Coordinates of C-alpha atoms in Angstrom, one line a residue:
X99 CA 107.1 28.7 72.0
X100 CA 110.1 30.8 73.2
X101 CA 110.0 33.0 70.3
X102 CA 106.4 33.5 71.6
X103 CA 107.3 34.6 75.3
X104 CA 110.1 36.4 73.7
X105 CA 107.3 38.8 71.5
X106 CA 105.3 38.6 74.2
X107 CA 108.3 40.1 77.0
X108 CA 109.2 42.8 74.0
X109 CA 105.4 43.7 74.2
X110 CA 105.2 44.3 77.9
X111 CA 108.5 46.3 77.9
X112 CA 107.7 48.4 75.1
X113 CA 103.8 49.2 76.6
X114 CA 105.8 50.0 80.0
X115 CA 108.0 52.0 78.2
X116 CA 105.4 53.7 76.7
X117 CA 103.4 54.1 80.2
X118 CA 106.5 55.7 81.9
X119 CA 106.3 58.5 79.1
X120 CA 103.5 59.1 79.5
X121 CA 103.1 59.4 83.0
X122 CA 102.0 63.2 84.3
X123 CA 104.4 65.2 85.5
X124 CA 104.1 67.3 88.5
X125 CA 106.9 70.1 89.9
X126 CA 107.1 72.3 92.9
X127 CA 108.9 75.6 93.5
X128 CA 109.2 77.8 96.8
X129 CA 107.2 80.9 95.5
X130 CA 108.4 82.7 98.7
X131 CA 111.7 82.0 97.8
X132 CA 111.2 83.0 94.3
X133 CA 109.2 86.4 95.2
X134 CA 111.9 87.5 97.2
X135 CA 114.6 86.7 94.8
X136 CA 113.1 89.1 92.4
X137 CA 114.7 93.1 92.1
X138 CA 110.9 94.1 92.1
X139 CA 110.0 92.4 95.4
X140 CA 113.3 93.8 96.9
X141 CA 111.9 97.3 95.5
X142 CA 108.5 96.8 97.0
X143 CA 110.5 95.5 100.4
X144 CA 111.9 99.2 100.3
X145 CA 109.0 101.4 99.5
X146 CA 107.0 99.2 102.3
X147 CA 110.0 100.0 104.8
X148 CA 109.8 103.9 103.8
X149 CA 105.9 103.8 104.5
X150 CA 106.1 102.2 107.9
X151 CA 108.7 104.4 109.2
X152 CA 106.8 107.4 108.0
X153 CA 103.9 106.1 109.4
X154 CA 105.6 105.1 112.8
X155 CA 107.4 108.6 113.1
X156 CA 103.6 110.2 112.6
X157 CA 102.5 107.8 115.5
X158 CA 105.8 108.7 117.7
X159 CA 104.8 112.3 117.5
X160 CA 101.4 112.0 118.2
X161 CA 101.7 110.5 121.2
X162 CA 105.2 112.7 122.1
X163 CA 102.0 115.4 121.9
X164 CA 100.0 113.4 124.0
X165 CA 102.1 112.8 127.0
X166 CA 103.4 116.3 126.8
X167 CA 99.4 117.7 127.0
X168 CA 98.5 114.9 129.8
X169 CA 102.0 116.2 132.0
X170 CA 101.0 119.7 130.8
X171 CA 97.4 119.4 132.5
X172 CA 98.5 117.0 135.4
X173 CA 100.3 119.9 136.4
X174 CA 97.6 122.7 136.2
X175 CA 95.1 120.8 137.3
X176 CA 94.9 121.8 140.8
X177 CA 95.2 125.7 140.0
X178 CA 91.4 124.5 137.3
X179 CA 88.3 125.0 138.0
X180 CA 86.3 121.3 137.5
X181 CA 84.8 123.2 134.4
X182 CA 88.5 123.5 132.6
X183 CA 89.5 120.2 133.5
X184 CA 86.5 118.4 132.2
X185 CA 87.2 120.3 129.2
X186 CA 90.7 119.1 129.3
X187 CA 90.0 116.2 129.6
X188 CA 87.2 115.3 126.9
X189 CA 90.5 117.2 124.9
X190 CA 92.8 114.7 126.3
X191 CA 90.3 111.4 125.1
X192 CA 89.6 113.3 121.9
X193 CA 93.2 113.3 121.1
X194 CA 94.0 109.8 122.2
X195 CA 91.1 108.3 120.3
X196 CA 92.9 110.1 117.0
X197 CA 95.7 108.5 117.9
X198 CA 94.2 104.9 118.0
X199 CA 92.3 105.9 114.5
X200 CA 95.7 106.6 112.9
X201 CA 97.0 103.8 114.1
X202 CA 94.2 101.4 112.5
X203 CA 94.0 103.3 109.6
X204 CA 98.1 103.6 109.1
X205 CA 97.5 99.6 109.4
X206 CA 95.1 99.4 106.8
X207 CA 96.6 101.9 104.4
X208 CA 99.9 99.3 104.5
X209 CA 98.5 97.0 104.2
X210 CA 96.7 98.1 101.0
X211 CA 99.8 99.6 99.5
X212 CA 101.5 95.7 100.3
X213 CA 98.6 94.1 98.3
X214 CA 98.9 96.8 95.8
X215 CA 102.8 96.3 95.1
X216 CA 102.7 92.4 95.3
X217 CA 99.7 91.7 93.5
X218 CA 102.1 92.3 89.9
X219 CA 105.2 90.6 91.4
X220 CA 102.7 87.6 92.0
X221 CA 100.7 88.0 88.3
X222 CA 104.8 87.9 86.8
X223 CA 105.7 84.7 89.0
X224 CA 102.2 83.1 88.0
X225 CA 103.0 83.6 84.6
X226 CA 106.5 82.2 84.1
X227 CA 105.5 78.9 86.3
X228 CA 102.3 78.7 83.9
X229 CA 104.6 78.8 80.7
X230 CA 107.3 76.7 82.9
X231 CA 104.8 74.0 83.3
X232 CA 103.4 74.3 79.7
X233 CA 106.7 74.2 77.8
X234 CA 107.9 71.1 79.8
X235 CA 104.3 69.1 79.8
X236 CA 104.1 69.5 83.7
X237 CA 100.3 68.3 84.8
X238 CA 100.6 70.2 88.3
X239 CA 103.0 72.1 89.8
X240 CA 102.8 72.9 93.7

């Protein structure tokens, strides 16, 4: 009888043994973390910095131009005739509406060239946590 319980408390340890092995494994990383650790992320943080203060220097000069045409025709206006100054200013909304059109589009061209550079960086860090997770039997990794 006690050999009995004896095979039969060596079975259950050996099948919960064998259960804990073969229990899934899961993982989790910080991909921001991970992204921004990488030289081609701090590349892509560089090139995106160069862009934006190109495009913000463009914008700073437009409106420079701006103020200096509405100061320009603030101070003529009184010596126009109601002719020149509607003219001046359909000139005036003209150039303030290109201004607000480079600023949407300098928003959207960013933010295209962001995509652009971090789609690869992303593809790379994919990869390695697919072959991560693969190598080391991980079911899921967050």
């Amino acid at each position: 009888m006690l050999s009995k319980l004896i095979v039969a408390a060596v079975a259950a340890l050996a099948l919960c043994l064998t259960a804990e092995a073969q229990k899934p494994k899961f993982g989790h990383f910080d991909s921001g973390a991970l992204i921004e650790s990488l030289p081609e992320a701090q590349a892509m943080k560089k090139t995106m910095e160069a862009e934006s203060a190109k495009c913000e220097a463009q914008l700073t000069a437009l409106q420079e131009d701006f103020s200096k045409q509405v100061s320009a025709y603030q101070a003529a206006q009184k010596n126009m005739t109601s002719e020149e100054q509607a003219a001046k200013e359909e000139e005036l909304q003209d150039m303030q509406q290109r201004i607000i059109t480079y600023r949407q589009t300098a928003m959207q061209d960013l933010q295209k060239k962001q995509q652009e550079l971090i789609t690869p960086i992303s593809q790379k860090v994919l990869n390695a946590v697919q072959q991560v997770g693969a190598n080391n039997g991980f079911l899921y990794i967050f």
